[in-house]
PDB file of N, CA and C in Angstrom:
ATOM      1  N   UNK A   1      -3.260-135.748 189.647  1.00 46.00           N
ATOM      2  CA  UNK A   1      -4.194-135.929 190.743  1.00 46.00           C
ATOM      3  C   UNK A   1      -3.702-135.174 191.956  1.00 46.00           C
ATOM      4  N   UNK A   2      -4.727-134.753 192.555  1.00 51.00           N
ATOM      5  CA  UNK A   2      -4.013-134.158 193.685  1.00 51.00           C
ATOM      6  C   UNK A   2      -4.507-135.143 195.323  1.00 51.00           C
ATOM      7  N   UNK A   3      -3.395-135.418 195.887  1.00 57.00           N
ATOM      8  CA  UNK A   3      -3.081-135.994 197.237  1.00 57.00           C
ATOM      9  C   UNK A   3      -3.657-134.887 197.920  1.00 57.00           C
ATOM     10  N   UNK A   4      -4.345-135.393 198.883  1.00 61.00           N
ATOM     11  CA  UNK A   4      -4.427-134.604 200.636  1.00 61.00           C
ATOM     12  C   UNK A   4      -2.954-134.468 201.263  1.00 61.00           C
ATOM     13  N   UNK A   5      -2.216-135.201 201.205  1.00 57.00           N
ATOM     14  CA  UNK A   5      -0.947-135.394 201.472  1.00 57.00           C
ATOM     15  C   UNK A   5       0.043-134.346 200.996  1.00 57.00           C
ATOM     16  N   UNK A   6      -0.222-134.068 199.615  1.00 61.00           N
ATOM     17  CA  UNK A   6       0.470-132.985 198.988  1.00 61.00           C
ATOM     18  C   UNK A   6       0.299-131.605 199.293  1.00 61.00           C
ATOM     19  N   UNK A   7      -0.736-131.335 200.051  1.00 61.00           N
ATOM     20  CA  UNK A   7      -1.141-129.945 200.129  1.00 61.00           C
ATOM     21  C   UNK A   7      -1.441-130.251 202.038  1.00 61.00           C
ATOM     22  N   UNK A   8      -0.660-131.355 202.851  1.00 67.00           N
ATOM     23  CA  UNK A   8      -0.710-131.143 204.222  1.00 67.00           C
ATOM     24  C   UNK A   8      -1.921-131.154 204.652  1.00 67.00           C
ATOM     25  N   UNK A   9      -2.797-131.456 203.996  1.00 76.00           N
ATOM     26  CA  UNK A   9      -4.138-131.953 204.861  1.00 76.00           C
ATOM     27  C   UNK A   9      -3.894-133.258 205.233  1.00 76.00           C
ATOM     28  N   UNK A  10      -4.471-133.337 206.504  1.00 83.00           N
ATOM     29  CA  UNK A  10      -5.662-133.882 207.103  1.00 83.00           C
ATOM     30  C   UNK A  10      -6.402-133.934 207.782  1.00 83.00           C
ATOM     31  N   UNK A  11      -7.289-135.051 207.615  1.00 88.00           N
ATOM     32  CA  UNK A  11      -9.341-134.134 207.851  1.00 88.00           C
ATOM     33  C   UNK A  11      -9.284-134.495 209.141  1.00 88.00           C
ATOM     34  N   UNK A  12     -10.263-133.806 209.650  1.00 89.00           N
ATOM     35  CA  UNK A  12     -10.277-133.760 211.351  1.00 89.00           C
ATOM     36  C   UNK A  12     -11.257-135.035 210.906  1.00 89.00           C
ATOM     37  N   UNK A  13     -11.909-135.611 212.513  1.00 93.00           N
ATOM     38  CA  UNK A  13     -12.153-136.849 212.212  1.00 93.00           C
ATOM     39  C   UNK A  13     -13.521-136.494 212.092  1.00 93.00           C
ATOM     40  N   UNK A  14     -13.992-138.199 211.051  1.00 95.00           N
ATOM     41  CA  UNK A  14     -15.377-137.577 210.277  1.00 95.00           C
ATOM     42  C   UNK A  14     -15.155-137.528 209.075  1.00 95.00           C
ATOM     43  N   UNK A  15     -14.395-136.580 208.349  1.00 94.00           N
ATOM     44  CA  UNK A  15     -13.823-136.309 207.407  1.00 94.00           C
ATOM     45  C   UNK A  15     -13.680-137.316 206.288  1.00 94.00           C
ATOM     46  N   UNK A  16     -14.237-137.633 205.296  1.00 96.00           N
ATOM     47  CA  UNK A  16     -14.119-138.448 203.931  1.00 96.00           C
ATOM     48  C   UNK A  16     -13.200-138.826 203.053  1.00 96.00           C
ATOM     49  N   UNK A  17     -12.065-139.759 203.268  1.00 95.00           N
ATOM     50  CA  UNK A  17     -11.464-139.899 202.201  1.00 95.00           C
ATOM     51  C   UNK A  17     -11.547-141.295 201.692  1.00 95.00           C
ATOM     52  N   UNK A  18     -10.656-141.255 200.402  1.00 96.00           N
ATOM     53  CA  UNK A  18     -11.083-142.743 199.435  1.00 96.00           C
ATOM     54  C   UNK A  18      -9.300-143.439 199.703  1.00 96.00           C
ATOM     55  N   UNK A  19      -9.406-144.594 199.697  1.00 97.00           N
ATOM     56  CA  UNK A  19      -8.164-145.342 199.441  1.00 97.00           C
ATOM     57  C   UNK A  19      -8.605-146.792 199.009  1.00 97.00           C
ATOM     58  N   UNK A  20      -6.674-146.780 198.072  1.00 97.00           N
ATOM     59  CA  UNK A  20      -6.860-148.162 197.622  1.00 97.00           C
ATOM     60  C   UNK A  20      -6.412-149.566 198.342  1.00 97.00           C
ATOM     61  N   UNK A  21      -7.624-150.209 198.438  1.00 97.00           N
ATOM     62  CA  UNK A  21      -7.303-151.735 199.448  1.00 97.00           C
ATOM     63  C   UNK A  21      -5.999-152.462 198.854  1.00 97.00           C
ATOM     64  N   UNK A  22      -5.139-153.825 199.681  1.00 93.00           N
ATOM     65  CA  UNK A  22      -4.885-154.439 199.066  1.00 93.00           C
ATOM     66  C   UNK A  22      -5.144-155.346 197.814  1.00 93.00           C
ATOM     67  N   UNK A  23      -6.379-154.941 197.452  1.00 93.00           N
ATOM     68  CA  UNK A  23      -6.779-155.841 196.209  1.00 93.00           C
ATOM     69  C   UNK A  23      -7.009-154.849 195.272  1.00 93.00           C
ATOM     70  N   UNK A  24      -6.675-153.619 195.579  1.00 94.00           N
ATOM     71  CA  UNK A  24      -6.881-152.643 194.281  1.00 94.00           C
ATOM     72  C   UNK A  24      -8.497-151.876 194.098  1.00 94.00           C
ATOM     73  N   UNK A  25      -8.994-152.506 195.128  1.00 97.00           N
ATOM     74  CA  UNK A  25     -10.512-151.765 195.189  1.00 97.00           C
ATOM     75  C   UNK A  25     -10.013-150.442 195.993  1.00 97.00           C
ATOM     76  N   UNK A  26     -11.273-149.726 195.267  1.00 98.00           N
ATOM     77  CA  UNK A  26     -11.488-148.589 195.763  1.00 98.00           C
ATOM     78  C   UNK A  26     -12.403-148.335 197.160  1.00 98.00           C
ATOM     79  N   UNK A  27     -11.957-147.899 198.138  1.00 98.00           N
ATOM     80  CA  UNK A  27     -12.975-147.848 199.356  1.00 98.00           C
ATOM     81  C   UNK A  27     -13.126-145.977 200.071  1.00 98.00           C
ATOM     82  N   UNK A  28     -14.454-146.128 200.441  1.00 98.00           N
ATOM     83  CA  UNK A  28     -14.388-144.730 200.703  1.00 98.00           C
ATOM     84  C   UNK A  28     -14.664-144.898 202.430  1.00 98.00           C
ATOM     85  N   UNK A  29     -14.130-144.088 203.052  1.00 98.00           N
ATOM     86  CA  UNK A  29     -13.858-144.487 205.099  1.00 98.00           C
ATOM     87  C   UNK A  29     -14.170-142.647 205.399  1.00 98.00           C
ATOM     88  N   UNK A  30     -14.196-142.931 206.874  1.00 97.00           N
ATOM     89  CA  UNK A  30     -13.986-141.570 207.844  1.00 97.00           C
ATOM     90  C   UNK A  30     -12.475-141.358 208.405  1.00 97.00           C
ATOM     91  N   UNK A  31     -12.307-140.545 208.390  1.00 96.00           N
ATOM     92  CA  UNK A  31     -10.989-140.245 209.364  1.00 96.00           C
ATOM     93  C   UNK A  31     -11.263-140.840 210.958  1.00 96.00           C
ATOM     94  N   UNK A  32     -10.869-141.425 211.210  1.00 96.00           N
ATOM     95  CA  UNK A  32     -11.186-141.898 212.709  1.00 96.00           C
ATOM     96  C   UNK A  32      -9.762-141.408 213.802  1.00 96.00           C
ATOM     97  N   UNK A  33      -8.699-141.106 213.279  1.00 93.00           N
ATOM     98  CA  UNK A  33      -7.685-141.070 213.828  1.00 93.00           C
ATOM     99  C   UNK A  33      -6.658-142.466 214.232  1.00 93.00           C
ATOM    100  N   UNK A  34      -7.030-143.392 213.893  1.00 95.00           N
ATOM    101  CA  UNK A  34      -6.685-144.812 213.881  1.00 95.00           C
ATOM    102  C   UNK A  34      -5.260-144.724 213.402  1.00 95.00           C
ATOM    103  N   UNK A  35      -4.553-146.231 213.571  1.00 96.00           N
ATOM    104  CA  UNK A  35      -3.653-146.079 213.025  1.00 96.00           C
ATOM    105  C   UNK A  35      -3.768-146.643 211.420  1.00 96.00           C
ATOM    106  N   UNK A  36      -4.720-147.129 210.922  1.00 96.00           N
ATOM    107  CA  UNK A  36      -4.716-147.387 209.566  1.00 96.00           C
ATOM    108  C   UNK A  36      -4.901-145.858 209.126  1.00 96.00           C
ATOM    109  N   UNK A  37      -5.753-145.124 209.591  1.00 95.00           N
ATOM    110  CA  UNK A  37      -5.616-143.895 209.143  1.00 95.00           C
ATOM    111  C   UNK A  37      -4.408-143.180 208.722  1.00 95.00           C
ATOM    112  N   UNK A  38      -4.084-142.942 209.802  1.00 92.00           N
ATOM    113  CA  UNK A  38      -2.361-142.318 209.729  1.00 92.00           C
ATOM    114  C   UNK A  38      -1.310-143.582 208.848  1.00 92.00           C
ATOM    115  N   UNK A  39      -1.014-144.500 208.698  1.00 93.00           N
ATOM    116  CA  UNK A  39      -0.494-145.242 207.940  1.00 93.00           C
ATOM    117  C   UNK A  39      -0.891-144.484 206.110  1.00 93.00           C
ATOM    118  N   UNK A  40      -2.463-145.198 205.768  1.00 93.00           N
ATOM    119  CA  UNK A  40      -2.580-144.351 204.705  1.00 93.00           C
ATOM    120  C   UNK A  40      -2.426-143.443 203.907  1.00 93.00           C
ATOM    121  N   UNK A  41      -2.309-142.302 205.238  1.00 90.00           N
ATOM    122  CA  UNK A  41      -1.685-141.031 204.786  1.00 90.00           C
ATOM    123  C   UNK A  41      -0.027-140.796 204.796  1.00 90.00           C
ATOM    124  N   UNK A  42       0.266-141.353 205.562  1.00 88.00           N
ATOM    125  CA  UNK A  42       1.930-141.100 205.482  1.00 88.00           C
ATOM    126  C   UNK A  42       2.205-141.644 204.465  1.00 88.00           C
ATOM    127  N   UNK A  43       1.786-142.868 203.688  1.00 90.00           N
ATOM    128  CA  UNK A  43       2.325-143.525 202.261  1.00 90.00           C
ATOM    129  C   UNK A  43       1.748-142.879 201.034  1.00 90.00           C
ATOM    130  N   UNK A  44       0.361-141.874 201.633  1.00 88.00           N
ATOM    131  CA  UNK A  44       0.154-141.135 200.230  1.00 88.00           C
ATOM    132  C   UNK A  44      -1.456-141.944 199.458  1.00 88.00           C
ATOM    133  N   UNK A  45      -1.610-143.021 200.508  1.00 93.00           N
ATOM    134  CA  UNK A  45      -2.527-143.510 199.678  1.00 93.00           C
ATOM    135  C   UNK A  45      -4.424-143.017 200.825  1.00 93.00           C
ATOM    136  N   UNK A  46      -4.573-141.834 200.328  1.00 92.00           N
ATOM    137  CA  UNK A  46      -5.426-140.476 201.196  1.00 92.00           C
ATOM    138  C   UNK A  46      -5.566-140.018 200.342  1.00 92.00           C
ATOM    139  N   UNK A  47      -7.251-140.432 199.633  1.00 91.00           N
ATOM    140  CA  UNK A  47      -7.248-139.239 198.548  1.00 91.00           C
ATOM    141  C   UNK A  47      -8.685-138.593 198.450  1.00 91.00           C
ATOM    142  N   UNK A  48      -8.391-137.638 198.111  1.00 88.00           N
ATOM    143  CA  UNK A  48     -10.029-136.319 198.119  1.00 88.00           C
ATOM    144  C   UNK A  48     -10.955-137.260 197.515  1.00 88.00           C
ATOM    145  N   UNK A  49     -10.888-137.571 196.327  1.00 92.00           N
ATOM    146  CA  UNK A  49     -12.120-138.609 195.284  1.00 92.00           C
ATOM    147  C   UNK A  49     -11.534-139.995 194.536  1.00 92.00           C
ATOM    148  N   UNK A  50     -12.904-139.782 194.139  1.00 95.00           N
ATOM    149  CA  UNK A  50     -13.053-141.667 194.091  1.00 95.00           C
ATOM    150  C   UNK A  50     -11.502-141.992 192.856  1.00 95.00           C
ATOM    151  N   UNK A  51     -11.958-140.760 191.966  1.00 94.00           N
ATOM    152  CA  UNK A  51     -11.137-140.723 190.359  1.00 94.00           C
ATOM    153  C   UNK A  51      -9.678-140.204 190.467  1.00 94.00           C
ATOM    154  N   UNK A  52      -9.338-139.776 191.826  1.00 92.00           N
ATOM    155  CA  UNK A  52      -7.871-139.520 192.279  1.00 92.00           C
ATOM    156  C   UNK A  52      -7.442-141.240 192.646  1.00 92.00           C
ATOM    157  N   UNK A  53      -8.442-141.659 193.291  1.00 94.00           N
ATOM    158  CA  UNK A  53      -7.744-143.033 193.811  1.00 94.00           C
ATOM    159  C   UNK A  53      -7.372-144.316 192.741  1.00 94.00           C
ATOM    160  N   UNK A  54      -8.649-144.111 191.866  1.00 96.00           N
ATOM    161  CA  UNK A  54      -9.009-145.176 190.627  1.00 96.00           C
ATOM    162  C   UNK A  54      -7.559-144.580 189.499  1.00 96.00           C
ATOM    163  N   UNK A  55      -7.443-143.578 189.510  1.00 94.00           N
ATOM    164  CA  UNK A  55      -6.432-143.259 188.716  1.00 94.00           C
ATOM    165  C   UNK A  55      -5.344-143.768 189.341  1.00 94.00           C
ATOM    166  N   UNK A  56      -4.844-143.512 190.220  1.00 94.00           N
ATOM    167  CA  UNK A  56      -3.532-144.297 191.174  1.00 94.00           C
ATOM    168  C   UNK A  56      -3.450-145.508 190.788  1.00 94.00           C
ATOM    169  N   UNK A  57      -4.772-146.102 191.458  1.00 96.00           N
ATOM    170  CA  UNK A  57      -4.752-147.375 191.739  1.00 96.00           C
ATOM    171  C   UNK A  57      -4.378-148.457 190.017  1.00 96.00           C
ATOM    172  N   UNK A  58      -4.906-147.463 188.889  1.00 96.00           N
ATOM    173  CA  UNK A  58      -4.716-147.956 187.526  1.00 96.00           C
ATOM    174  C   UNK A  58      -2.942-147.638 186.994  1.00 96.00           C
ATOM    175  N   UNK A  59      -2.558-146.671 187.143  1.00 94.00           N
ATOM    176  CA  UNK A  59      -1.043-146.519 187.595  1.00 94.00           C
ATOM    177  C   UNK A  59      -0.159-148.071 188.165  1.00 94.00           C
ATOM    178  N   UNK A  60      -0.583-148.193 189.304  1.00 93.00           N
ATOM    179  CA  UNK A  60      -0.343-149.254 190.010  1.00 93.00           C
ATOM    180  C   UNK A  60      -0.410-150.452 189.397  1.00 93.00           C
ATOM    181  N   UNK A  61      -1.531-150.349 189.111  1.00 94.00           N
ATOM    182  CA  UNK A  61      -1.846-152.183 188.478  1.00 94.00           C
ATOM    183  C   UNK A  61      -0.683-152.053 186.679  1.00 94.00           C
ATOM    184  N   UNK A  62      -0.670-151.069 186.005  1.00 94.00           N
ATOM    185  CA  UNK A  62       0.249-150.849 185.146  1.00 94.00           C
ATOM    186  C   UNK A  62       1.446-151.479 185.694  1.00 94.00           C
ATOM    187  N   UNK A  63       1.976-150.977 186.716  1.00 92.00           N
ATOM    188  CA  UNK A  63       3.448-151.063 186.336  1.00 92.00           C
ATOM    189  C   UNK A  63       3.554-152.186 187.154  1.00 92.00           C
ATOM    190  N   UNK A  64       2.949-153.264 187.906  1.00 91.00           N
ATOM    191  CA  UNK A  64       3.039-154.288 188.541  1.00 91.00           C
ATOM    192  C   UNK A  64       3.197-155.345 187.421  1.00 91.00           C
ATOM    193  N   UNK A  65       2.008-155.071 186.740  1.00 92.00           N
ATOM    194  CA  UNK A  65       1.756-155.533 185.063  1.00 92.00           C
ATOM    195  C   UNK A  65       2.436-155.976 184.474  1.00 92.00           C
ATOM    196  N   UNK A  66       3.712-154.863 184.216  1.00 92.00           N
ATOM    197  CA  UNK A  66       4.987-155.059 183.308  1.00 92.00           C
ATOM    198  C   UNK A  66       5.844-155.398 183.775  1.00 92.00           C
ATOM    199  N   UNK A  67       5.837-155.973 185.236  1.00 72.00           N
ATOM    200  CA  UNK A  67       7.256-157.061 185.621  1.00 72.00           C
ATOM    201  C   UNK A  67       7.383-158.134 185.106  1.00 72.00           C
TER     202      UNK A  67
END
């Protein structure tokens, strides 16, 4: 999958990205410049589409899984 993060984007504000909530849902937001914004992105969880995030987010729930 490719991160916005990985390739040093980010969207001026306006801008569309998807992240995963604490409950593992998928949500799609604007760049507002906020600080949830910038949080998101510094941890990586800023992503171009829905199937970059859903893939993560299934990653995630895996290995939480197997503790």
């Amino acid at each position: 999958y490719q991160l916005f993060i990985e390739k040093g984007i980010k969207l001026e504000k306006g801008g569309k990205y998807y992240f995963i909530t604490n409950f593992g849902d998928i949500q799609r937001t604007a760049e507002n410049g906020t600080d949830y914004d910038d949080d998101r992105y510094n941890v990586g969880n800023y992503f171009k589409t829905e199937d970059e995030a859903r893939e993560v987010a299934a990653e995630i729930k895996k290995l939480l899984l197997s503790k």
